[in-house]
C-alpha atoms as an extended CHARMM CRD file, in Angstrom:
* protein
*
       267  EXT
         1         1  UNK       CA              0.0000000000        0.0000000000        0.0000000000  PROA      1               0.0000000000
         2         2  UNK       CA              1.4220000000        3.9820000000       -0.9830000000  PROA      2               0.0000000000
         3         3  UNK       CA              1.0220000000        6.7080000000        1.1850000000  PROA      3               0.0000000000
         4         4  UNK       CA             -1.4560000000        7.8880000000       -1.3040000000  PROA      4               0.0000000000
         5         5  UNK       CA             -4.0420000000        5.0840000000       -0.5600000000  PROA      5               0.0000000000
         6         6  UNK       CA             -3.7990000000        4.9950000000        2.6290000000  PROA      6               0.0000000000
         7         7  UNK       CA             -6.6580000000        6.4300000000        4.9460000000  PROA      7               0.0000000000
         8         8  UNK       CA             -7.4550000000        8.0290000000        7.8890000000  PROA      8               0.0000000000
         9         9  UNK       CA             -9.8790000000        7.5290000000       10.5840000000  PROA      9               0.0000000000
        10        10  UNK       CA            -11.2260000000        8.4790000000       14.0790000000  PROA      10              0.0000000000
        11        11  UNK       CA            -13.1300000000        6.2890000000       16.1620000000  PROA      11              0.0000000000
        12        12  UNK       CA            -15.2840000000        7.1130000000       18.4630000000  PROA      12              0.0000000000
        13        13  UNK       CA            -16.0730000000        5.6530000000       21.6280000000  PROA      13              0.0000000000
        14        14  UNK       CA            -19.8950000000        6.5290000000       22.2410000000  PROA      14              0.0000000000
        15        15  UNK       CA            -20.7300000000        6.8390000000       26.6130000000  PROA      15              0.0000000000
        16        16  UNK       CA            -19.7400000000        9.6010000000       28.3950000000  PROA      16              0.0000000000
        17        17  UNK       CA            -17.6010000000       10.3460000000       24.7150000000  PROA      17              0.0000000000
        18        18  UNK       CA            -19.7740000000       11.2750000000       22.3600000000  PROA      18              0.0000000000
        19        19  UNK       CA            -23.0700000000       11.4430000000       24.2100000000  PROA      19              0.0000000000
        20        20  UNK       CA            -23.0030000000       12.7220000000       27.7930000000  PROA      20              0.0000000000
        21        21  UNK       CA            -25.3450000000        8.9770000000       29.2370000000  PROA      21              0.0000000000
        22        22  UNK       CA            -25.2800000000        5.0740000000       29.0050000000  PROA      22              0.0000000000
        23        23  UNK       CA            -26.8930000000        4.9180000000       25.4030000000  PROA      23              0.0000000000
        24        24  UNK       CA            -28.0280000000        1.6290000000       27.0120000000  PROA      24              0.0000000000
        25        25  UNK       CA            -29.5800000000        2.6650000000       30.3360000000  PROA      25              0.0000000000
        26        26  UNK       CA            -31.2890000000        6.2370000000       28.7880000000  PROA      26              0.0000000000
        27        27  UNK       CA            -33.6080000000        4.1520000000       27.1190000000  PROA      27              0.0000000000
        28        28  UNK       CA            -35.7930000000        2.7260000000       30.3210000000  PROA      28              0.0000000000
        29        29  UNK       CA            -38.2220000000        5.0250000000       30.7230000000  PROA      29              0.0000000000
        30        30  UNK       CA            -39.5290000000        4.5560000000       27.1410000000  PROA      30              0.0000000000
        31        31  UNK       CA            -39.2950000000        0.5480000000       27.4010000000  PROA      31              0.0000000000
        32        32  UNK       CA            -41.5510000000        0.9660000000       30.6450000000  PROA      32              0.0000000000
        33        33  UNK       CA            -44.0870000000        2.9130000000       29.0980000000  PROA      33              0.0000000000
        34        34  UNK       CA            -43.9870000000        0.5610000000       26.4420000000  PROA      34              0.0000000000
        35        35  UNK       CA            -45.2390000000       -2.0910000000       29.0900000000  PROA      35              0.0000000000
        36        36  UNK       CA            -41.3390000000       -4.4090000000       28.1870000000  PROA      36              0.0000000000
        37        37  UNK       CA            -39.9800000000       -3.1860000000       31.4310000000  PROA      37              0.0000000000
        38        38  UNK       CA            -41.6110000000       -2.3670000000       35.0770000000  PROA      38              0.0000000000
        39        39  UNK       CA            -41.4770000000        0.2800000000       37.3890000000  PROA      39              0.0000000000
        40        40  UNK       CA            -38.5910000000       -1.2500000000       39.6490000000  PROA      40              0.0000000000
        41        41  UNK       CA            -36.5490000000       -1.6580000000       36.4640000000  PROA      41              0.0000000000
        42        42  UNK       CA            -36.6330000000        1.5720000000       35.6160000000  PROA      42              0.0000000000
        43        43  UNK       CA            -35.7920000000        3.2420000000       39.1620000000  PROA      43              0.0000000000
        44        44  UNK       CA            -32.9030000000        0.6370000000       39.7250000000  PROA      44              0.0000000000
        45        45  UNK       CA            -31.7280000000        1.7840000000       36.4180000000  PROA      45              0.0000000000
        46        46  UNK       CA            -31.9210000000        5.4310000000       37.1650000000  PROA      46              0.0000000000
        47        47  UNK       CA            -29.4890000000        4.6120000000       40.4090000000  PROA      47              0.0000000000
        48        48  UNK       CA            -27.6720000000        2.9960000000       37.8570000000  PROA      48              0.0000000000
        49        49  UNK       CA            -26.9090000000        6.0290000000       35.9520000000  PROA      49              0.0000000000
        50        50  UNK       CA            -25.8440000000        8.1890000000       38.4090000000  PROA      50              0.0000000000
        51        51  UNK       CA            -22.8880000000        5.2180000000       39.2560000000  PROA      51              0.0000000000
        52        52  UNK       CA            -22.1670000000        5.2180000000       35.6250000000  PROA      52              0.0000000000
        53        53  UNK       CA            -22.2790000000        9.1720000000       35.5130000000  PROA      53              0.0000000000
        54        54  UNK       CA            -19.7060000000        9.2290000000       38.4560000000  PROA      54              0.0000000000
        55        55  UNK       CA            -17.3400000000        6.4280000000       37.8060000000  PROA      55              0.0000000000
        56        56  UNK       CA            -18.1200000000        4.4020000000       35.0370000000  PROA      56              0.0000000000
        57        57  UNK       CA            -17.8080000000        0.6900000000       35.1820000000  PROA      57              0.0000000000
        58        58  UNK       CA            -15.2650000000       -1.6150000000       35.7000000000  PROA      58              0.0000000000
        59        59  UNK       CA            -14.7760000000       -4.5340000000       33.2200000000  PROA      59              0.0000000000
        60        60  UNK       CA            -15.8400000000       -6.9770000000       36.3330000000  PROA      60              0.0000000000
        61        61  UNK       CA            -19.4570000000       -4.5440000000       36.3610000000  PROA      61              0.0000000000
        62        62  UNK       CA            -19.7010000000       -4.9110000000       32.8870000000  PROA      62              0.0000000000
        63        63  UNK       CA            -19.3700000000       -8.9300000000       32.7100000000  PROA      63              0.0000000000
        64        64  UNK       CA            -21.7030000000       -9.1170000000       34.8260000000  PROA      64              0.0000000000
        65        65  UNK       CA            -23.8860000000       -6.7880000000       32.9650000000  PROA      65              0.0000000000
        66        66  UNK       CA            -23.4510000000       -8.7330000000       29.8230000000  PROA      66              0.0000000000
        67        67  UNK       CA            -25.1070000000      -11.7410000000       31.3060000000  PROA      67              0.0000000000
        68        68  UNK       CA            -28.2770000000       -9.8620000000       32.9580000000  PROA      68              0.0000000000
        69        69  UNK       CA            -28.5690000000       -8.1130000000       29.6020000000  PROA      69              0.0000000000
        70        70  UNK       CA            -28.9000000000      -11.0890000000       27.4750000000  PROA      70              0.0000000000
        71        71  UNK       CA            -31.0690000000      -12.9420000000       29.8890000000  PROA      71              0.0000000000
        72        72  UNK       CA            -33.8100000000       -9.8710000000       29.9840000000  PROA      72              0.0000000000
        73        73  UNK       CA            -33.7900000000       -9.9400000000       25.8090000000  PROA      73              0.0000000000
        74        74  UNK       CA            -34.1410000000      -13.5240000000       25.0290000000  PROA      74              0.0000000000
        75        75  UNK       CA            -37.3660000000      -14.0440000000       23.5120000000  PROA      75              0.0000000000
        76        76  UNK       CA            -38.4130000000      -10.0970000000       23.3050000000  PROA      76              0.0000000000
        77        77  UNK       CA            -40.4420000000       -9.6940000000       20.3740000000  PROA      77              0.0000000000
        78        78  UNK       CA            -38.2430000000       -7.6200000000       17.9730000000  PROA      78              0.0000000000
        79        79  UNK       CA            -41.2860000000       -5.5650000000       15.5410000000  PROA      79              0.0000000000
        80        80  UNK       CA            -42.0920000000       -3.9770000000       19.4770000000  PROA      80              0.0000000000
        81        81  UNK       CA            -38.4110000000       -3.1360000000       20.5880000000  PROA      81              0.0000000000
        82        82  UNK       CA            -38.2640000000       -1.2300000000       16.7860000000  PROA      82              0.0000000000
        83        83  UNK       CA            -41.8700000000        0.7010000000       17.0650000000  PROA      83              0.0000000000
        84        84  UNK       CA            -40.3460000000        1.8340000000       20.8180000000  PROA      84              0.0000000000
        85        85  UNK       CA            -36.7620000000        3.1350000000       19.4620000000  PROA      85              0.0000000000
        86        86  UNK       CA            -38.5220000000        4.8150000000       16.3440000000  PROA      86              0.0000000000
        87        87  UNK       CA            -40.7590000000        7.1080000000       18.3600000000  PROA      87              0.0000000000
        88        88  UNK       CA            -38.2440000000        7.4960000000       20.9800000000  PROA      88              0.0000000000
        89        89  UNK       CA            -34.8830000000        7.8110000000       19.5930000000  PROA      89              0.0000000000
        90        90  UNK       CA            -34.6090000000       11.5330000000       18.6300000000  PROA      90              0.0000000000
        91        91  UNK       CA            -35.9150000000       12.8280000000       21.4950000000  PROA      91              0.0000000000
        92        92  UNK       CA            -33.6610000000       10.8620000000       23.9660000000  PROA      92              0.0000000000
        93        93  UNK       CA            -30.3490000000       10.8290000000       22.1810000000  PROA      93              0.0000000000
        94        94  UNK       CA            -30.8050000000       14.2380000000       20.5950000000  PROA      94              0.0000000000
        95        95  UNK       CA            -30.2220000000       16.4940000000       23.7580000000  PROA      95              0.0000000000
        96        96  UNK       CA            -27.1960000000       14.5370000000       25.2850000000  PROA      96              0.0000000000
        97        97  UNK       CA            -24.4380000000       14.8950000000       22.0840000000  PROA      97              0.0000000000
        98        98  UNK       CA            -21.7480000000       16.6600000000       23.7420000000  PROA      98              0.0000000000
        99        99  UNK       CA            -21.2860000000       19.7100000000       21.6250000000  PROA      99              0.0000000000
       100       100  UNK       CA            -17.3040000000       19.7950000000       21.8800000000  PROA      100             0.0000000000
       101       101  UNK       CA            -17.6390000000       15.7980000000       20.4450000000  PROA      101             0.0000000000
       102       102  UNK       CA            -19.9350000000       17.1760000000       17.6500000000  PROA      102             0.0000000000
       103       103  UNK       CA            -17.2780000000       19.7290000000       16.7370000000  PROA      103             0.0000000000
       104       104  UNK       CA            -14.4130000000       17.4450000000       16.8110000000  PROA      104             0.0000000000
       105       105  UNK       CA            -16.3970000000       15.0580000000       14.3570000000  PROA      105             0.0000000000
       106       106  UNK       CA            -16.6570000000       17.9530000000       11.9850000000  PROA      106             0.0000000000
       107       107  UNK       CA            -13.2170000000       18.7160000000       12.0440000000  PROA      107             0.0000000000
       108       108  UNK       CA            -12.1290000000       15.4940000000       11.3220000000  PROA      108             0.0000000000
       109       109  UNK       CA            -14.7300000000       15.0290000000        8.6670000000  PROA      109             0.0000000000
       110       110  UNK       CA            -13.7100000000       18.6090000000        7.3310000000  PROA      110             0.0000000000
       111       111  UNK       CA             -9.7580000000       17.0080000000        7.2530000000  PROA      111             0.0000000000
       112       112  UNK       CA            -11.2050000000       14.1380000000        5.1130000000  PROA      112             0.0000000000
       113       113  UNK       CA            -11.1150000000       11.5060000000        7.6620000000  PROA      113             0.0000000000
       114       114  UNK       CA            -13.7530000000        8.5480000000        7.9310000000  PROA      114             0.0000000000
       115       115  UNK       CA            -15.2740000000        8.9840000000       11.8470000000  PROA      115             0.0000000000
       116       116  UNK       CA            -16.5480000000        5.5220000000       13.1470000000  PROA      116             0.0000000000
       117       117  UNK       CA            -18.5430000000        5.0210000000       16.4820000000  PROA      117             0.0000000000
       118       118  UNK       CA            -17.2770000000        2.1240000000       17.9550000000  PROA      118             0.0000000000
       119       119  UNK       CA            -19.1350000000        1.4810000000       21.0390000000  PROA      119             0.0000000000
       120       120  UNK       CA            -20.3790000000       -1.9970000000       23.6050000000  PROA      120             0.0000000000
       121       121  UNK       CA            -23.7120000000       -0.6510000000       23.1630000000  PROA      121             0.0000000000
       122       122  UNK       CA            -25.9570000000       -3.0340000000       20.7630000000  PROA      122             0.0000000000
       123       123  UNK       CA            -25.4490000000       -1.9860000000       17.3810000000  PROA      123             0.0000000000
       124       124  UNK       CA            -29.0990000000       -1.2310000000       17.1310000000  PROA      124             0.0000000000
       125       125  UNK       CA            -28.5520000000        1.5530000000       19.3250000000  PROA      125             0.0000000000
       126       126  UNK       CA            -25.1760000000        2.7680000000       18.0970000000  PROA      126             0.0000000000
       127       127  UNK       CA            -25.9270000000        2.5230000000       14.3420000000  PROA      127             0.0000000000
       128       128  UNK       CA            -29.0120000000        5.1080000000       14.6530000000  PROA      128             0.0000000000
       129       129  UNK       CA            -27.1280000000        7.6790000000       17.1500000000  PROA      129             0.0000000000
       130       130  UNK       CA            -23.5310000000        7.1840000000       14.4930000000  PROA      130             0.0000000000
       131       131  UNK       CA            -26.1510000000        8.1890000000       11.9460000000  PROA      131             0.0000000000
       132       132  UNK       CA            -27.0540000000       11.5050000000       14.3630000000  PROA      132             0.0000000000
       133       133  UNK       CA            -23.6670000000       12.8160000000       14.5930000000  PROA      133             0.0000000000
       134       134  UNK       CA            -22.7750000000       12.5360000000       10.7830000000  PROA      134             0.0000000000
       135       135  UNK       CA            -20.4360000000        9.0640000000       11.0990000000  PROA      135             0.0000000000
       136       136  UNK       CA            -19.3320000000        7.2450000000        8.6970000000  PROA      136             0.0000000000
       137       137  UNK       CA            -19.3910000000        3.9210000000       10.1970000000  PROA      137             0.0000000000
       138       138  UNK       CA            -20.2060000000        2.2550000000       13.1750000000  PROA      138             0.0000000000
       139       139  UNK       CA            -19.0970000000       -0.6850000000       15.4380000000  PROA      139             0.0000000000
       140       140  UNK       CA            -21.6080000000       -1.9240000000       18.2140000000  PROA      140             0.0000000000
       141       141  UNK       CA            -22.2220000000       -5.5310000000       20.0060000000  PROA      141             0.0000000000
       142       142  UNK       CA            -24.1610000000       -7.6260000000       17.6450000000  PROA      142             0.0000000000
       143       143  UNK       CA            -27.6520000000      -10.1090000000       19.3220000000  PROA      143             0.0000000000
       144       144  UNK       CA            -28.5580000000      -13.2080000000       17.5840000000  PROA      144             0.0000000000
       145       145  UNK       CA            -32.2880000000      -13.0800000000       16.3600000000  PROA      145             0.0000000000
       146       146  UNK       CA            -34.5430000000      -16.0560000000       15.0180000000  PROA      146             0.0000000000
       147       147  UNK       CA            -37.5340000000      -15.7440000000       13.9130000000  PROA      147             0.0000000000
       148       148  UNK       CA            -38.3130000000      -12.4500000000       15.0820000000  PROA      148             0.0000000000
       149       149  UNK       CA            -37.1120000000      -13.1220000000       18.2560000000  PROA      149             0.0000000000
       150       150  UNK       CA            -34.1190000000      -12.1010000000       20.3520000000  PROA      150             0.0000000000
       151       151  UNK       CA            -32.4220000000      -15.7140000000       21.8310000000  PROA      151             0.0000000000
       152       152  UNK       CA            -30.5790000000      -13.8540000000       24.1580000000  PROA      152             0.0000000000
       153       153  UNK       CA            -27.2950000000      -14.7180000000       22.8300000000  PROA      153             0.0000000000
       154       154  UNK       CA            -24.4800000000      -12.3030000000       21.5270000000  PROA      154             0.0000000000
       155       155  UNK       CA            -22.3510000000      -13.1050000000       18.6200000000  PROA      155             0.0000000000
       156       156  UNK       CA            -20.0440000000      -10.2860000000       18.8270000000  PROA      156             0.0000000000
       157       157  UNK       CA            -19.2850000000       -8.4070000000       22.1810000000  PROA      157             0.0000000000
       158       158  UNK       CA            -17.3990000000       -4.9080000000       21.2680000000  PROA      158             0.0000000000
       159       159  UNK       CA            -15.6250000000       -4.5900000000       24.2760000000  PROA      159             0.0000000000
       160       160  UNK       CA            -12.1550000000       -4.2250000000       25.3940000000  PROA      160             0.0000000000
       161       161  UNK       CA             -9.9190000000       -6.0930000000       22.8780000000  PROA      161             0.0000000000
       162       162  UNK       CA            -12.6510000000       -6.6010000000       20.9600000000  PROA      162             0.0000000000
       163       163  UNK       CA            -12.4460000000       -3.2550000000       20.1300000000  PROA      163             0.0000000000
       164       164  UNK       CA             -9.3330000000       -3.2390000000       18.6300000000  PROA      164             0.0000000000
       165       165  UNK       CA             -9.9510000000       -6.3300000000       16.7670000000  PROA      165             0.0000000000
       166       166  UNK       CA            -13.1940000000       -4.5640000000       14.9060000000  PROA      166             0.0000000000
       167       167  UNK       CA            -10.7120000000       -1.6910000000       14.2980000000  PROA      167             0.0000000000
       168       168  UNK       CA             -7.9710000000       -3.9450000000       12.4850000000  PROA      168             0.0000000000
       169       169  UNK       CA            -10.6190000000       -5.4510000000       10.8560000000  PROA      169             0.0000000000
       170       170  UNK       CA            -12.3280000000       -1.8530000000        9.4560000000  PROA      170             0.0000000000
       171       171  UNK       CA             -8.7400000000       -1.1860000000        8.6490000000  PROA      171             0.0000000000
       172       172  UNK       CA             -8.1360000000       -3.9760000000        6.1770000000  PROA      172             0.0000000000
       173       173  UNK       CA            -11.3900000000       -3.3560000000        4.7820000000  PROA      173             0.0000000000
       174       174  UNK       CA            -10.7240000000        0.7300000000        4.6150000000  PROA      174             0.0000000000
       175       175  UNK       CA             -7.3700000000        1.2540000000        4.2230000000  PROA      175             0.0000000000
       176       176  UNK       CA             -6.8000000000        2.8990000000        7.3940000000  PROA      176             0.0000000000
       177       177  UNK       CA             -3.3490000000        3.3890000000        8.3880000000  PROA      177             0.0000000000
       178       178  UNK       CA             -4.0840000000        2.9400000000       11.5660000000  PROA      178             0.0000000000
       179       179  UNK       CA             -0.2060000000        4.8700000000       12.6130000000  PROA      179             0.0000000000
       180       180  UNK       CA             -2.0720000000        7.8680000000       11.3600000000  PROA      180             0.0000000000
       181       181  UNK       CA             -6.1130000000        7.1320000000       12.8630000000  PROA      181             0.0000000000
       182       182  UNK       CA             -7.2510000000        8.4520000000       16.1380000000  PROA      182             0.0000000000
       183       183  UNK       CA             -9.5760000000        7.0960000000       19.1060000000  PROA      183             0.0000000000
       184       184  UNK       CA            -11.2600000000        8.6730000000       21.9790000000  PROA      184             0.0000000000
       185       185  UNK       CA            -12.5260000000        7.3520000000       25.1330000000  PROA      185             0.0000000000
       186       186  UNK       CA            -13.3370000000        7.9790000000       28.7290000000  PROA      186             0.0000000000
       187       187  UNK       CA            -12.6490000000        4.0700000000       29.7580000000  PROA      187             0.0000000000
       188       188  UNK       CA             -9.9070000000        2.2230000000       31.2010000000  PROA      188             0.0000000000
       189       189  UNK       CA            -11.3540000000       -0.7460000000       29.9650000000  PROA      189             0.0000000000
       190       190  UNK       CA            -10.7960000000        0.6890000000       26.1590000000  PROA      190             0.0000000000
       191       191  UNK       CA             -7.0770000000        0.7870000000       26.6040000000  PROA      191             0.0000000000
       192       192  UNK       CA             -6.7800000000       -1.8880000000       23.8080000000  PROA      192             0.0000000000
       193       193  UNK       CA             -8.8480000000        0.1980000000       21.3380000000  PROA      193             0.0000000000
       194       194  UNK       CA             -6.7470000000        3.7180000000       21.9830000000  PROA      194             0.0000000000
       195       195  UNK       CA             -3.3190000000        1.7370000000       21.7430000000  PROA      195             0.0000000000
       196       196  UNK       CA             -4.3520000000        0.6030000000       18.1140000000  PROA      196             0.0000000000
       197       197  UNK       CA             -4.4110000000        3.8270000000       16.8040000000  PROA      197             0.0000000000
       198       198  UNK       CA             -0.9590000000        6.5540000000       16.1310000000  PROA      198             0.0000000000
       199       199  UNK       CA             -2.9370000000        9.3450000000       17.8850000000  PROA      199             0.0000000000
       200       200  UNK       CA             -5.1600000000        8.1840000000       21.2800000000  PROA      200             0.0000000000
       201       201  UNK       CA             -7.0470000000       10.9270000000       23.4350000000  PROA      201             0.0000000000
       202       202  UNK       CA             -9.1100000000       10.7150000000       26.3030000000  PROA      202             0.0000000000
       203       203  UNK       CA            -12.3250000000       12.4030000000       27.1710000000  PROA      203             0.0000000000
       204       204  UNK       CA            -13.7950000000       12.6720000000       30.1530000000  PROA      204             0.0000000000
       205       205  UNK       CA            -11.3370000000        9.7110000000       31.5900000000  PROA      205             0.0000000000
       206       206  UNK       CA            -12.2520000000        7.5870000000       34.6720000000  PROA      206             0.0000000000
       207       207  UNK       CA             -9.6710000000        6.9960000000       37.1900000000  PROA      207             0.0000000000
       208       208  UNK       CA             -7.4970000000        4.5430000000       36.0190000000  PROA      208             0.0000000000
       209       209  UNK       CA             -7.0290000000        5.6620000000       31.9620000000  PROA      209             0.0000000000
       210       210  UNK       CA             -6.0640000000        9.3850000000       33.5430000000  PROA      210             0.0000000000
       211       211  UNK       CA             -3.6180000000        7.8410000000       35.3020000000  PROA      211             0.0000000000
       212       212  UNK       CA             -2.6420000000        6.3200000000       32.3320000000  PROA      212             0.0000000000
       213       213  UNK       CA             -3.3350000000        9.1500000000       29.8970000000  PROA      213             0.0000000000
       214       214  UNK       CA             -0.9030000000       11.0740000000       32.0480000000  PROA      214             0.0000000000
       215       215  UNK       CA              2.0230000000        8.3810000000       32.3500000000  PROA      215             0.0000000000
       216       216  UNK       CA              2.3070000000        8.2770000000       28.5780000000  PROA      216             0.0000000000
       217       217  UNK       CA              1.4990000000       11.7720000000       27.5430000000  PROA      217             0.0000000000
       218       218  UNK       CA             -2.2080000000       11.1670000000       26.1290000000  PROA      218             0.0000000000
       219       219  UNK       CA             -4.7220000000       13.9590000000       25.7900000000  PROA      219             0.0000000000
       220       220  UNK       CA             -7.0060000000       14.7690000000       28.2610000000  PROA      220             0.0000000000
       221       221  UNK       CA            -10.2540000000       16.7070000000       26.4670000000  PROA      221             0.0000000000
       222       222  UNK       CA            -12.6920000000       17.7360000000       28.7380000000  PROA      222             0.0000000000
       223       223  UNK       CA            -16.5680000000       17.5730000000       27.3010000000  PROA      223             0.0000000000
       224       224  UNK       CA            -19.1370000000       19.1360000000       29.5320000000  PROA      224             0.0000000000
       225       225  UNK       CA            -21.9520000000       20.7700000000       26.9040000000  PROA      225             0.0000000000
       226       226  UNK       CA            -24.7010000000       18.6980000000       26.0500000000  PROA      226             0.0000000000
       227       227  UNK       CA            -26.6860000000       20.3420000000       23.0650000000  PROA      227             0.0000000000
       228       228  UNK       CA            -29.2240000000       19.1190000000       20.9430000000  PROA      228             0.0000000000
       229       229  UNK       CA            -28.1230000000       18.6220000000       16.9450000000  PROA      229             0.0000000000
       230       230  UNK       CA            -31.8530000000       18.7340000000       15.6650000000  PROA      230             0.0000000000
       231       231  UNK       CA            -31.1090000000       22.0690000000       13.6870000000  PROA      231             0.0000000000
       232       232  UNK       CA            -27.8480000000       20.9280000000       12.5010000000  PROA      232             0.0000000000
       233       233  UNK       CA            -28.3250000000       17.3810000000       11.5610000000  PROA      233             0.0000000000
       234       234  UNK       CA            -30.3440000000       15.4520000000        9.3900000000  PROA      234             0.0000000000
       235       235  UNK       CA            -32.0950000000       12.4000000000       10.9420000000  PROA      235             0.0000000000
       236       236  UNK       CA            -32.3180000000        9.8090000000        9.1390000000  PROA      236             0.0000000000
       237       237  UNK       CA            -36.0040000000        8.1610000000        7.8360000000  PROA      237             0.0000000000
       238       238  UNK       CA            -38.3190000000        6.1960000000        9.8590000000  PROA      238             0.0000000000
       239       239  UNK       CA            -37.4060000000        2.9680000000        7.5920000000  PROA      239             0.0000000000
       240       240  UNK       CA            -33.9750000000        3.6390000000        8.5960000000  PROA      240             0.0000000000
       241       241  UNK       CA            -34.4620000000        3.8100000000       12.2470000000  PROA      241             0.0000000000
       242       242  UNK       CA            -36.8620000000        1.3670000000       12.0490000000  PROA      242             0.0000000000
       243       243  UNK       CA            -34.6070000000       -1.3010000000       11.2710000000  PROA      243             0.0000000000
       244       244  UNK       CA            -32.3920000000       -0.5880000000       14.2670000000  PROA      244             0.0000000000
       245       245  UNK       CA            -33.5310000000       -1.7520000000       17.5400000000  PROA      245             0.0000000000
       246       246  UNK       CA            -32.1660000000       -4.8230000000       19.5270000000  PROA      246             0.0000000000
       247       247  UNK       CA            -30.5670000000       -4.3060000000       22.5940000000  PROA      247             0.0000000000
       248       248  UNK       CA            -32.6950000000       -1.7660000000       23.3210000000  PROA      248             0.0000000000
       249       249  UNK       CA            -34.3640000000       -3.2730000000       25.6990000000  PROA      249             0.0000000000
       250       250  UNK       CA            -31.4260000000       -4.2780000000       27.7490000000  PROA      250             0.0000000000
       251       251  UNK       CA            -31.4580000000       -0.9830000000       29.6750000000  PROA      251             0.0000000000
       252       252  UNK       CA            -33.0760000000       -2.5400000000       32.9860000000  PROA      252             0.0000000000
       253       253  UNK       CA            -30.9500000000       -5.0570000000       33.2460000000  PROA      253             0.0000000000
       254       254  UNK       CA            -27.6610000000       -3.2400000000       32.9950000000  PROA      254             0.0000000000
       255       255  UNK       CA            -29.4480000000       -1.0160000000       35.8220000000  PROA      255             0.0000000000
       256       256  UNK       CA            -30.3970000000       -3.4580000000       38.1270000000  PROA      256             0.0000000000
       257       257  UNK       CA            -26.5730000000       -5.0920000000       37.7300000000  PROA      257             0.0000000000
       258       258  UNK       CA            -24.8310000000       -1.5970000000       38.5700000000  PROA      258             0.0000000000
       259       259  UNK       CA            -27.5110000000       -1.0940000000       41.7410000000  PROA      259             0.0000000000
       260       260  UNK       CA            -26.6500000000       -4.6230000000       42.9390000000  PROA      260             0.0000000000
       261       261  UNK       CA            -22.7980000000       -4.8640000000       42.4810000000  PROA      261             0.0000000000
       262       262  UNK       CA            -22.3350000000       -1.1890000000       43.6140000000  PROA      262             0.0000000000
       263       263  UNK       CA            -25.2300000000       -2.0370000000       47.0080000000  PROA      263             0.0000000000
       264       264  UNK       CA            -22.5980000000       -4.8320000000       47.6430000000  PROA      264             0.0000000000
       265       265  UNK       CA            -19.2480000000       -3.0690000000       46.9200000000  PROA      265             0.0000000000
       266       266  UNK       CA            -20.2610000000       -0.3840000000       49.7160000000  PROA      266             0.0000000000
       267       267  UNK       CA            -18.4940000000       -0.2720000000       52.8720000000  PROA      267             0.0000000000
């Protein structure tokens, strides 16, 4: 491969990065009032947003998320989980794009470079909110379905190293020289996916990657303005979002884990 054919990307990690919530857990309220969810849920899921709002999860939380999340969405009828995120979607992702994360997209767009959302979030969710912000690709967790059905099984789980592999993989498919790509994240646990990449920055980090950010000379960006894009982007069509929905529904679940471990973690 020349220099000339090569490409450049910047990949995006989505919570507390490009949106200012769990893209997962923001979506209870409308699963309740769409009767998939019940009142409990939804206020052990609120508790479980302010956790994730002031530290984030470790990758023990977020193993044992993964197995209350695919428990809750095996057998969830999939038509209803795509009605739910088609009249909800705008109005609950819209408001929480950090505005600095909108601006760096468009300055990396504006320096011809491909931005991809690469996020643990189901791809059903990431796919539509990449979409939002004007990506041009997107990574997310991927749910086996049958026959309309979720089985509550996940074939791919974008997370941690996984990550990085789904970024190799974009690469040889793209012709990213990944020497010259960027990443940005707010996780320790996406170490793997900013250590791919020539030019890694952190945004909003937890604990443990500003410790690392500052041992080996990282960025540290600081996004704090939350600002709805509905003037300045185009949604996309209700066929479009229609056809993006699955792990949706997972939102109580990764709630009730958070309340649980964090209730037993407390001194």
């Amino acid at each position: 491969m020349t220099d000339a054919t090569k490409r450049v990307a910047a990949f995006f990690d989505l919570d507390k990065t490009v949106i200012a919530k769990s893209s997962t857990l923001a979506f209870s309220r409308p699963f309740f009032q769409g009767g998939l969810i019940n009142r409990r849920a939804v206020l052990k899921s609120a508790y479980a947003q302010f956790v994730f709002m002031q530290s984030g999860a470790d990758a023990d939380q977020v193993d044992r998320m993964r197995a209350h999340l695919t428990a809750l969405c095996e057998g969830w009828d999939i038509g209803q989980v795509r009605a739910i995120v088609e009249e909800t979607l705008h109005d609950i992702v819209d408001p929480l794009i950090y505005a600095e994360a909108a601006e760096l997209i468009t300055d990396h767009k504006a320096q011809g470079h491909d931005v991809v959302v690469v996020s643990a979030s189901g791809e059903e969710i990431v796919r539509p909110i990449a979409r939002m912000i004007g990506a041009t690709d997107s990574v997310g967790t991927q749910m086996v379905a049958e026959d309309g059905r979720y089985t509550g099984e996940i074939e791919f789980y974008c997370y941690g190293e996984n990550k990085a592999v789904a970024m190799k993989q974009l690469a040889v498919e793209n012709n990213y020289d990944l020497s010259a790509c960027y990443a940005y994240s707010d996780s320790i646990t996406d170490v793997p996916m900013l250590e791919v990449v020539g030019h890694p920055a952190t945004v909003n980090p937890d604990r443990g990657l500003k410790k690392l950010a500052t041992e080996r000379g990282w960025p540290v960006l600081t996004f704090s303005k939350p600002v709805s894009l509905r003037s300045r982007i185009q949604m996309p069509s209700g066929t479009a979002v229609a056809i993006t929905a699955a792990s949706l529904g997972v939102a109580a679940a990764a709630g009730a884990t958070w309340y649980g471990i964090r209730r037993r973690r407390r001194k």
